[in-house]
Amino acid sequence: MSDVSDLADRVQSGELRLYELEDHADEATAAAARRELLRRETESDPDAVGGFSFDAGDVHGSNIENLVGGVQVPLGVAGPVAVNGEAADGEYYLPLATTEGALVASVNRGCSAIRAGGGATARVLKNGMTRAPVFRVADVAEAKTVAEWVRENEDALAEAAESTTSHGELQSVTPYVVGDSVFLRFSYDTKDAMGMNMATIATGEAADVVEAETPAELVALSGNLCSDKKPAAINAVEGRGRTVSADVRIPREVVKERFNTTPEAIEEANTRKNLVGSAKAGALGFNAHAANVVAAMFLATGQDAAQVVEGSNTITTVEAREDELYASVNLASLEVGTVGGGTKLPTQAEGLDVLGVRGGGDPAGSNADALAELIATGVLAGELSLVSALASRNLSSAHEELGR
Ligand SMILES: CC(C)(COP(=O)([O-])OP(=O)([O-])OC[C@H]1O[C@@H](n2cnc3c(N)ncnc32)[C@H](O)[C@@H]1OP(=O)([O-])[O-])[C@@H](O)C(=O)NCCC(=O)NCCSC(=O)C[C@@](C)(O)CC(=O)[O-]
Ligand SMILES: NC(=O)C1=CN([C@@H]2O[C@H](COP(=O)(O)OP(=O)(O)OC[C@H]3O[C@@H](n4cnc5c(N)ncnc54)[C@H](OP(=O)(O)O)[C@@H]3O)[C@@H](O)[C@H]2O)C=CC1
């Protein structure tokens, strides 16, 4: 304790910077000293955040700076749900971390209807993590020369990029020219890693080659055409990370029993809300709450929470057929990994274990494919349940009961 108090004193006196504490104490003590400092300098009493199950030494330097503690989010589970995927095949419980009452119940209801309907089919349709540096050139003529050089020298760029990683593979480089700016959108198969660090490091190496061989000068290693952590049409159209779809057919009587409504009512609610309403709103996502399930499964499995932005680029379709309801979701840009980032933290690794996808897959990439198929299935369950609740007019009563 005296260490903690002494360290806090030394920060307050200006002798140490807040981020230098690990140079003078172990990581857990440094975090305790920051909590002590917050106690002194703010109105807070950060005791609860001091109780966490990860090792402070493991996260310092790879997941967080200026560590204070950990926040906890309630974790629930929905399922089991049957999934007929290419990488995920079987019955699964879906871990969901959220503070929104009624969300897990909703996904659970959707899972039970999918199971009663024989299971969801899920497929990863495309896989490519992108990084798009922006280069300065003299004018559009030079821009065209650089773009042509890039198209003719993809092999040299791949050799440079892949020299930085034993797993990543460069798939393509697509040039975009705007006046005297040239953007090169590099796309990689990053296997089981979400791949943003991997793609950024690899692209840095390739950018050096572009600068050495052409008149282009690098302005920024990320030029926003990637596009990471921002709503962007390019991700919705071209995809980023995994493009994944899931669908299901649910017999009419199951729809009635589980959702208390009809396939026609669900189709109408989906069309008017998710398609027409979203179009009128100028939305990128044409869905009800894909972000809810993406965020909850991201938190539960150690994904980068900011990438929920891209993960919610989802189109939901519903069709009433003679004896059944057909529903599908297409997630254009789901960025997921089962190695790297937050996936190694103990509680998040347990979430991956619930799904059976922790760590590198065999073959490499298959665990991240499975995770994408399972998140897509969870999104499908959530969409079915919420749109049905709207169609049967019980959204507000459900939230009155479970959400406050
Ligand atoms: C809440 C329900 C499921 C009730 O639905 P219900 O049909 O009245 O409930 P039920 O008691 O008849 O149970 C049906 C099934 O729901 C599940 N279920 C039921 N209760 C629980 C529970 N406590 N814990 C776990 N699972 C539960 C469970 O699977 C159960 O089947 P069983 O196992 O009994 O055979 C339903 O009304 C519902 O899904 N409502 C929609 C709620 C929802 O999706 N909320 C998401 C957040 S909304 C939001 O954030 C976004 C929004 C709305 O702004 C986006 C937009 O603009 O659209
Ligand atoms: N740098 C940036 O611009 C951004 C970074 N991030 C952060 O990046 C992190 C995620 O980056 P990411 O590159 O996924 O993770 P890491 O940087 O943690 O790297 C993961 C590494 O794991 C190795 N690896 C081992 N087994 C496998 C396998 N089966 N498949 C793939 N790789 C394997 C690879 O090494 P090797 O390459 O040697 O083969 C890979 O580079 C997150 O923390 C995220 O928050 C997020 C957005 C932007």
Coordinates of C-alpha atoms and ligand atoms in Angstrom, one line a residue:
M1 CA 0.0 0.0 0.0
S2 CA 2.9 2.3 0.8
D3 CA 4.2 1.6 -2.7
V4 CA 0.8 2.6 -4.1
S5 CA 0.6 5.8 -2.1
D6 CA 4.2 6.7 -2.8
L7 CA 3.8 6.2 -6.5
A8 CA 0.7 8.3 -6.5
D9 CA 2.6 11.0 -4.6
R10 CA 5.4 10.9 -7.2
V11 CA 2.9 11.3 -10.1
Q12 CA 1.2 14.2 -8.3
S13 CA 4.5 16.0 -7.6
G14 CA 5.4 15.7 -11.3
E15 CA 8.3 13.4 -10.7
L16 CA 6.7 10.6 -12.7
R17 CA 4.3 10.6 -15.7
L18 CA 1.2 8.5 -15.3
Y19 CA 2.4 6.0 -17.9
E20 CA 5.8 5.6 -16.3
L21 CA 4.6 3.7 -13.2
E22 CA 5.3 0.3 -14.7
D23 CA 9.0 1.3 -14.8
H24 CA 8.9 1.5 -11.0
A25 CA 6.5 -1.2 -9.9
D26 CA 4.8 -4.4 -11.1
E27 CA 1.8 -3.8 -13.4
A28 CA -0.8 -4.6 -10.7
T29 CA 0.7 -2.1 -8.3
A30 CA 1.0 0.5 -11.0
A31 CA -2.8 0.1 -11.7
A32 CA -3.5 0.4 -8.0
A33 CA -1.5 3.6 -7.9
R34 CA -3.6 5.0 -10.8
R35 CA -6.8 4.2 -8.9
E36 CA -5.4 5.9 -5.9
L37 CA -4.5 9.0 -8.0
L38 CA -8.1 9.0 -9.4
R39 CA -9.4 8.9 -5.9
R40 CA -7.4 11.9 -4.9
E41 CA -7.9 14.0 -8.1
T42 CA -11.5 13.2 -9.0
E43 CA -14.7 12.6 -7.1
S44 CA -14.5 8.9 -7.9
D45 CA -13.8 5.9 -5.8
P46 CA -12.7 3.3 -8.4
D47 CA -12.9 0.2 -6.1
A48 CA -15.1 -1.9 -8.3
V49 CA -12.8 -1.6 -11.3
G50 CA -10.0 -2.9 -9.2
G51 CA -11.5 -6.4 -9.2
F52 CA -10.6 -8.1 -12.5
S53 CA -9.6 -11.5 -13.6
F54 CA -7.0 -10.8 -16.2
D55 CA -3.3 -10.5 -15.4
A56 CA -2.2 -6.9 -15.3
G57 CA 1.2 -7.9 -16.7
D58 CA -0.4 -9.7 -19.7
V59 CA -2.4 -6.7 -20.9
H60 CA 0.1 -4.0 -20.3
G61 CA 2.0 -3.3 -23.5
S62 CA -0.3 -5.2 -25.7
N63 CA -3.9 -4.4 -24.9
I64 CA -3.9 -1.2 -22.8
E65 CA -1.9 1.7 -21.5
N66 CA -2.3 3.5 -18.2
L67 CA -4.2 0.5 -16.8
V68 CA -6.5 1.3 -14.0
G69 CA -8.6 -1.9 -13.8
G70 CA -11.4 -3.6 -15.7
V71 CA -15.1 -3.0 -16.4
Q72 CA -17.5 -5.9 -16.3
V73 CA -20.4 -6.4 -18.6
P74 CA -23.1 -9.0 -17.7
L75 CA -22.8 -12.1 -19.9
G76 CA -25.7 -14.2 -20.9
V77 CA -26.2 -17.1 -23.3
A78 CA -28.7 -17.9 -26.0
G79 CA -29.4 -21.3 -27.5
P80 CA -28.7 -23.9 -28.3
V81 CA -29.1 -23.1 -32.0
A82 CA -28.5 -25.5 -34.8
V83 CA -26.1 -24.2 -37.5
N84 CA -25.3 -25.8 -40.8
G85 CA -22.3 -23.9 -41.8
E86 CA -19.1 -24.8 -43.7
A87 CA -16.9 -24.0 -40.7
A88 CA -19.4 -24.2 -37.8
D89 CA -21.6 -27.3 -37.9
G90 CA -23.7 -28.4 -35.0
E91 CA -25.6 -27.1 -32.0
Y92 CA -24.2 -24.0 -30.3
Y93 CA -24.8 -21.7 -27.3
L94 CA -24.1 -18.1 -28.2
P95 CA -22.4 -15.9 -25.5
L96 CA -23.8 -12.4 -25.4
A97 CA -22.4 -9.6 -23.2
T98 CA -24.8 -6.7 -22.8
T99 CA -26.6 -4.4 -20.4
E100 CA -29.8 -4.3 -22.5
G101 CA -32.5 -6.2 -20.8
A102 CA -34.6 -8.4 -23.2
L103 CA -31.8 -8.7 -25.8
V104 CA -30.7 -12.2 -24.7
A105 CA -34.3 -13.3 -24.3
S106 CA -35.0 -12.1 -27.8
V107 CA -32.0 -13.9 -29.4
N108 CA -32.9 -17.0 -27.3
R109 CA -36.4 -16.9 -28.8
G110 CA -35.0 -16.6 -32.3
C111 CA -32.6 -19.4 -31.7
S112 CA -35.4 -21.7 -30.5
A113 CA -37.4 -20.9 -33.6
I114 CA -34.4 -21.5 -35.9
R115 CA -33.8 -24.8 -34.1
A116 CA -37.4 -25.8 -34.5
G117 CA -37.1 -24.9 -38.2
G118 CA -34.2 -27.4 -38.6
G119 CA -31.3 -24.9 -38.2
A120 CA -29.7 -22.0 -39.9
T121 CA -27.5 -22.3 -43.0
A122 CA -24.5 -20.1 -42.8
R123 CA -21.7 -19.3 -45.3
V124 CA -18.7 -17.0 -45.4
L125 CA -18.9 -15.6 -49.0
K126 CA -15.8 -13.5 -49.0
N127 CA -12.8 -12.8 -46.8
G128 CA -10.4 -9.9 -47.0
M129 CA -9.0 -7.4 -44.5
T130 CA -8.1 -4.1 -46.1
R131 CA -5.7 -1.2 -45.5
A132 CA -5.6 1.7 -48.0
P133 CA -2.7 4.1 -47.7
V134 CA -2.9 7.5 -49.5
F135 CA 0.0 8.8 -51.6
R136 CA 0.7 12.3 -53.0
V137 CA 1.5 12.6 -56.7
A138 CA 2.1 15.6 -59.0
D139 CA -1.1 15.4 -61.0
V140 CA -3.6 13.1 -62.6
A141 CA -1.2 12.0 -65.3
E142 CA 1.3 10.9 -62.7
A143 CA -1.5 9.3 -60.7
K144 CA -2.4 7.1 -63.7
T145 CA 1.2 6.1 -64.1
V146 CA 1.4 5.0 -60.5
A147 CA -1.9 3.2 -60.6
E148 CA -0.7 1.3 -63.7
W149 CA 2.6 0.5 -62.1
V150 CA 0.8 -1.0 -59.1
R151 CA -1.5 -3.1 -61.3
E152 CA 1.6 -4.5 -63.1
N153 CA 3.6 -5.1 -59.9
E154 CA 1.3 -6.8 -57.5
D155 CA 3.8 -9.7 -57.1
A156 CA 6.5 -7.4 -55.9
L157 CA 4.1 -5.8 -53.5
A158 CA 2.9 -9.2 -52.2
E159 CA 6.5 -10.2 -51.7
A160 CA 7.2 -7.2 -49.6
A161 CA 3.9 -7.3 -47.6
E162 CA 4.2 -11.1 -46.9
S163 CA 7.8 -10.7 -45.7
T164 CA 6.3 -9.3 -42.4
T165 CA 3.9 -12.2 -41.6
S166 CA 3.9 -16.0 -41.7
H167 CA 0.1 -16.1 -41.9
G168 CA -1.1 -13.2 -44.0
E169 CA -1.5 -13.4 -47.8
L170 CA -2.0 -10.4 -50.0
Q171 CA -5.0 -11.0 -52.3
S172 CA -5.3 -7.8 -54.3
V173 CA -4.3 -4.1 -54.5
T174 CA -6.9 -1.8 -56.0
P175 CA -5.9 1.7 -57.0
Y176 CA -8.3 4.7 -56.7
V177 CA -7.3 8.1 -58.0
V178 CA -8.7 11.5 -56.8
G179 CA -6.8 14.4 -58.4
D180 CA -3.3 14.3 -57.1
S181 CA -4.1 11.6 -54.4
V182 CA -3.6 7.9 -55.1
F183 CA -5.2 5.4 -52.7
L184 CA -4.2 1.8 -52.8
R185 CA -6.7 -0.6 -51.2
F186 CA -4.7 -3.7 -50.1
S187 CA -6.8 -6.7 -49.2
Y188 CA -5.4 -9.7 -47.2
D189 CA -6.4 -13.1 -46.1
T190 CA -5.5 -12.8 -42.4
K191 CA -6.6 -16.3 -41.5
D192 CA -7.7 -16.5 -37.9
A193 CA -6.6 -13.0 -37.0
M194 CA -9.0 -10.0 -37.4
G195 CA -5.8 -8.7 -39.0
M196 CA -5.7 -5.0 -38.6
N197 CA -2.2 -4.9 -37.1
M198 CA -1.1 -7.6 -39.5
A199 CA -2.4 -5.7 -42.6
T200 CA -1.1 -2.4 -41.4
I201 CA 2.4 -3.7 -40.8
A202 CA 2.4 -5.6 -44.2
T203 CA 1.1 -2.6 -46.0
G204 CA 3.8 -0.4 -44.5
E205 CA 6.4 -2.6 -46.1
A206 CA 4.6 -2.6 -49.5
A207 CA 4.3 1.2 -49.3
D208 CA 8.0 1.5 -49.0
V209 CA 8.3 -0.4 -52.4
V210 CA 5.8 2.0 -54.0
E211 CA 7.7 5.0 -52.8
A212 CA 11.0 3.5 -54.0
E213 CA 9.8 2.5 -57.5
T214 CA 7.3 5.3 -58.3
P215 CA 7.1 9.1 -57.8
A216 CA 4.3 8.6 -55.2
E217 CA 5.0 9.8 -51.7
L218 CA 3.2 8.3 -48.8
V219 CA 1.0 10.8 -46.9
A220 CA -0.8 8.4 -44.5
L221 CA -0.7 4.6 -44.1
S222 CA -4.5 4.7 -43.6
G223 CA -6.2 6.9 -46.1
N224 CA -9.8 6.1 -45.0
L225 CA -10.7 4.1 -48.1
C226 CA -9.9 1.0 -46.0
S227 CA -12.4 1.8 -44.3
D228 CA -11.9 1.1 -40.6
K229 CA -14.3 2.0 -37.8
K230 CA -16.3 4.5 -39.8
P231 CA -19.6 4.0 -41.6
A232 CA -18.6 3.6 -45.3
A233 CA -20.4 2.4 -48.4
I234 CA -17.2 0.8 -49.7
N235 CA -17.4 -1.8 -46.9
A236 CA -21.1 -2.5 -47.6
V237 CA -20.4 -3.0 -51.3
E238 CA -16.9 -4.6 -51.5
G239 CA -16.9 -6.2 -48.0
R240 CA -14.3 -6.1 -45.3
G241 CA -13.2 -8.9 -43.0
R242 CA -15.7 -11.6 -43.6
T243 CA -18.8 -11.2 -45.8
V244 CA -21.2 -13.8 -44.3
S245 CA -24.8 -14.8 -44.8
A246 CA -27.2 -16.9 -42.8
D247 CA -30.7 -18.0 -43.6
V248 CA -33.5 -20.2 -42.3
R249 CA -36.9 -21.6 -43.3
I250 CA -39.4 -21.8 -40.4
P251 CA -42.6 -23.8 -40.8
R252 CA -45.8 -21.6 -40.5
E253 CA -47.0 -23.4 -37.3
V254 CA -43.6 -22.7 -35.6
V255 CA -43.9 -19.1 -36.5
K256 CA -47.3 -18.9 -34.9
E257 CA -46.2 -20.8 -31.8
R258 CA -42.9 -19.1 -31.2
F259 CA -43.6 -15.6 -32.5
N260 CA -47.3 -15.3 -32.0
T261 CA -47.7 -13.8 -35.5
T262 CA -47.8 -14.9 -39.2
P263 CA -45.1 -15.0 -41.9
E264 CA -47.0 -12.4 -43.8
A265 CA -47.0 -9.9 -40.9
I266 CA -43.3 -10.5 -40.3
E267 CA -42.6 -10.0 -44.0
E268 CA -44.6 -6.7 -44.1
A269 CA -42.9 -5.4 -41.0
N270 CA -39.5 -6.2 -42.5
T271 CA -40.3 -4.6 -45.8
R272 CA -41.7 -1.4 -44.5
K273 CA -39.3 -1.0 -41.6
N274 CA -35.9 -2.6 -42.6
L275 CA -36.1 -1.9 -46.3
V276 CA -38.3 1.1 -47.0
G277 CA -37.7 2.8 -43.6
S278 CA -33.9 2.3 -43.9
A279 CA -33.9 3.6 -47.5
K280 CA -35.8 6.7 -46.5
A281 CA -33.4 7.2 -43.6
G282 CA -30.4 7.0 -45.9
A283 CA -29.1 4.1 -43.8
L284 CA -26.2 1.8 -44.7
G285 CA -27.6 -1.1 -42.7
F286 CA -31.0 -2.4 -43.7
N287 CA -31.8 -4.3 -40.6
A288 CA -33.5 -3.9 -37.2
H289 CA -30.7 -4.4 -34.6
A290 CA -27.8 -6.4 -36.1
A291 CA -25.5 -4.1 -34.1
N292 CA -27.0 -5.5 -30.8
V293 CA -25.9 -9.1 -31.5
V294 CA -22.6 -8.1 -33.2
A295 CA -21.7 -5.9 -30.2
A296 CA -22.8 -8.5 -27.6
M297 CA -20.9 -11.3 -29.2
F298 CA -17.9 -9.0 -29.9
L299 CA -17.6 -8.1 -26.2
A300 CA -18.1 -11.8 -25.2
T301 CA -15.3 -13.0 -27.5
G302 CA -12.7 -10.3 -27.4
Q303 CA -13.3 -8.6 -30.7
D304 CA -12.5 -4.9 -31.3
A305 CA -15.6 -3.1 -30.1
A306 CA -15.2 -0.2 -32.5
Q307 CA -15.7 -2.5 -35.5
V308 CA -19.3 -3.0 -34.6
V309 CA -19.7 0.0 -37.0
E310 CA -18.8 -2.2 -39.9
G311 CA -20.4 -5.4 -38.4
S312 CA -23.8 -3.7 -38.5
N313 CA -23.6 -3.3 -42.3
T314 CA -26.4 -5.9 -42.6
I315 CA -29.3 -6.5 -44.9
T316 CA -32.2 -8.6 -43.6
T317 CA -34.7 -10.2 -45.9
V318 CA -38.0 -11.9 -45.1
E319 CA -40.4 -13.7 -47.4
A320 CA -43.7 -15.4 -46.5
R321 CA -43.9 -18.6 -48.5
E322 CA -46.7 -21.1 -48.8
D323 CA -46.0 -23.2 -45.7
E324 CA -43.1 -21.3 -44.2
L325 CA -41.2 -18.2 -43.5
Y326 CA -37.9 -17.6 -45.2
A327 CA -35.5 -15.1 -43.6
S328 CA -31.8 -14.2 -44.3
V329 CA -29.2 -11.8 -43.1
N330 CA -26.1 -10.7 -45.0
L331 CA -23.4 -9.1 -43.0
A332 CA -21.1 -7.4 -45.6
S333 CA -18.2 -6.5 -43.4
L334 CA -17.8 -8.6 -40.2
E335 CA -14.3 -8.2 -38.8
V336 CA -13.5 -11.1 -36.5
G337 CA -10.6 -13.0 -35.2
T338 CA -9.9 -16.0 -32.8
V339 CA -6.3 -15.1 -32.2
G340 CA -4.7 -11.7 -31.4
G341 CA -6.2 -8.6 -29.9
G342 CA -8.6 -9.1 -27.0
T343 CA -9.1 -12.8 -27.8
K344 CA -6.5 -14.0 -25.3
L345 CA -8.0 -12.3 -22.2
P346 CA -9.3 -15.0 -19.9
T347 CA -13.0 -14.1 -19.9
Q348 CA -13.1 -13.5 -23.6
A349 CA -11.2 -16.7 -24.3
E350 CA -13.9 -18.6 -22.3
G351 CA -16.4 -17.0 -24.6
L352 CA -14.5 -18.4 -27.6
D353 CA -14.4 -21.8 -25.9
V354 CA -18.2 -21.8 -25.5
L355 CA -18.3 -21.6 -29.3
G356 CA -15.3 -24.0 -29.7
V357 CA -13.3 -21.6 -31.7
R358 CA -10.5 -20.4 -29.5
G359 CA -7.1 -19.9 -31.1
G360 CA -5.8 -20.9 -34.6
G361 CA -8.0 -23.2 -36.6
D362 CA -7.1 -26.2 -38.7
P363 CA -6.8 -25.2 -41.5
A364 CA -5.8 -21.6 -40.5
G365 CA -8.7 -19.3 -40.9
S366 CA -11.4 -21.9 -40.2
N367 CA -12.0 -20.8 -36.6
A368 CA -12.5 -17.2 -37.6
D369 CA -14.8 -18.4 -40.4
A370 CA -16.8 -20.4 -37.8
L371 CA -17.0 -17.4 -35.5
A372 CA -18.4 -15.3 -38.5
E373 CA -21.0 -18.0 -39.3
L374 CA -22.1 -18.1 -35.6
I375 CA -22.4 -14.4 -35.3
A376 CA -24.4 -14.3 -38.5
T377 CA -26.7 -16.9 -37.0
G378 CA -27.1 -14.9 -33.8
V379 CA -28.0 -11.8 -35.9
L380 CA -30.6 -13.9 -37.8
A381 CA -32.1 -15.0 -34.5
G382 CA -32.2 -11.4 -33.2
E383 CA -33.7 -10.1 -36.4
L384 CA -36.4 -12.7 -36.4
S385 CA -37.4 -12.1 -32.8
L386 CA -37.4 -8.3 -32.9
V387 CA -39.2 -8.0 -36.2
S388 CA -41.8 -10.5 -34.9
A389 CA -42.2 -8.6 -31.7
L390 CA -42.9 -5.4 -33.8
A391 CA -45.3 -7.4 -36.0
S392 CA -47.1 -8.7 -33.0
R393 CA -47.0 -5.3 -31.2
N394 CA -45.3 -6.5 -28.1
L395 CA -41.9 -4.7 -28.3
S396 CA -42.8 -2.1 -25.6
S397 CA -44.4 -4.6 -23.2
A398 CA -41.4 -6.9 -23.5
H399 CA -39.0 -4.1 -22.6
E400 CA -41.3 -2.9 -19.8
E401 CA -41.1 -6.4 -18.4
L402 CA -37.4 -7.3 -19.0
G403 CA -35.6 -4.1 -19.7
R404 CA -36.2 -1.7 -16.8
Ligands
LIG1 C1 -38.8 -10.7 -24.9 C2 -39.5 -11.7 -25.8 C3 -38.5 -12.8 -26.2 C4 -40.7 -12.3 -25.1 O1 -41.3 -13.1 -26.1 P1 -42.6 -13.9 -25.7 O2 -43.0 -14.7 -26.9 O3 -43.7 -13.0 -25.2 O4 -42.1 -14.8 -24.5 P2 -42.4 -16.2 -24.0 O5 -42.4 -16.1 -22.5 O6 -43.6 -16.8 -24.7 O7 -41.1 -17.1 -24.5 C5 -40.8 -17.3 -25.8 C6 -39.3 -17.7 -25.9 O8 -38.6 -16.5 -25.7 C7 -37.4 -16.8 -25.0 N1 -37.4 -16.1 -23.7 C8 -38.5 -15.5 -23.1 N2 -38.2 -14.9 -22.0 C9 -36.9 -15.2 -21.7 C10 -36.0 -14.9 -20.7 N3 -36.4 -14.1 -19.6 N4 -34.8 -15.4 -20.8 C11 -34.4 -16.1 -21.8 N5 -35.2 -16.5 -22.9 C12 -36.4 -16.0 -22.8 C13 -37.4 -18.3 -24.8 O9 -36.7 -18.9 -25.9 C14 -38.9 -18.6 -24.9 O10 -39.1 -20.0 -25.3 P3 -39.2 -21.2 -24.3 O11 -37.7 -21.4 -23.9 O12 -39.9 -20.8 -23.1 O13 -39.8 -22.3 -25.1 C15 -40.0 -11.0 -27.1 O14 -41.0 -10.1 -26.8 C16 -38.9 -10.3 -27.9 O15 -38.0 -10.9 -28.5 N6 -39.0 -8.9 -28.0 C17 -38.1 -8.2 -28.8 C18 -37.0 -7.6 -27.8 C19 -35.8 -7.2 -28.6 O16 -35.4 -7.8 -29.6 N7 -35.1 -6.3 -28.0 C20 -33.8 -5.9 -28.7 C21 -33.5 -4.6 -28.4 S1 -34.4 -3.4 -29.3 C22 -33.3 -2.3 -29.7 O17 -32.3 -2.1 -29.0 C23 -33.3 -1.7 -31.0 C24 -34.4 -0.9 -31.6 C25 -35.8 -1.5 -31.3 O18 -34.4 0.4 -31.3 C26 -34.1 -1.1 -33.1 C27 -35.2 -0.7 -34.0 O19 -35.4 0.5 -34.3 O20 -35.9 -1.7 -34.5
LIG2 N1 -2.8 -1.2 -36.4 C1 -4.0 -0.7 -36.7 O1 -4.2 0.2 -37.5 C2 -5.2 -1.2 -35.9 C3 -5.1 -2.2 -34.9 N2 -6.2 -2.7 -34.3 C4 -6.0 -3.6 -33.3 O2 -5.3 -4.7 -33.9 C5 -5.5 -5.9 -33.1 C6 -5.8 -7.0 -34.1 O3 -4.8 -7.1 -35.0 P1 -4.4 -8.5 -35.5 O4 -3.4 -8.3 -36.6 O5 -5.6 -9.3 -35.8 O6 -3.8 -9.2 -34.2 P2 -2.3 -9.2 -33.6 O7 -1.6 -7.9 -33.9 O8 -2.5 -9.6 -32.2 O9 -1.6 -10.3 -34.4 C7 -2.0 -11.6 -34.5 C8 -0.9 -12.5 -35.0 O10 -1.1 -13.8 -34.6 C9 -0.3 -14.6 -35.4 N3 -1.1 -15.9 -35.7 C10 -0.9 -17.0 -35.0 N4 -1.7 -17.9 -35.4 C11 -2.5 -17.4 -36.4 C12 -3.6 -17.8 -37.2 N5 -4.0 -19.1 -37.1 N6 -4.1 -17.0 -38.1 C13 -3.7 -15.7 -38.2 N7 -2.7 -15.2 -37.5 C14 -2.1 -16.0 -36.6 C15 0.0 -13.9 -36.7 O11 1.4 -13.7 -36.7 P3 2.2 -13.6 -38.1 O12 1.7 -12.3 -38.8 O13 3.6 -13.5 -37.7 O14 1.9 -14.8 -38.9 C16 -0.7 -12.5 -36.5 O15 0.0 -11.5 -37.1 C17 -6.6 -5.6 -32.2 O16 -6.0 -5.4 -30.9 C18 -7.2 -4.3 -32.7 O17 -7.8 -3.6 -31.7 C19 -7.5 -2.3 -34.7 C20 -7.6 -1.4 -35.7 C21 -6.5 -0.7 -36.4

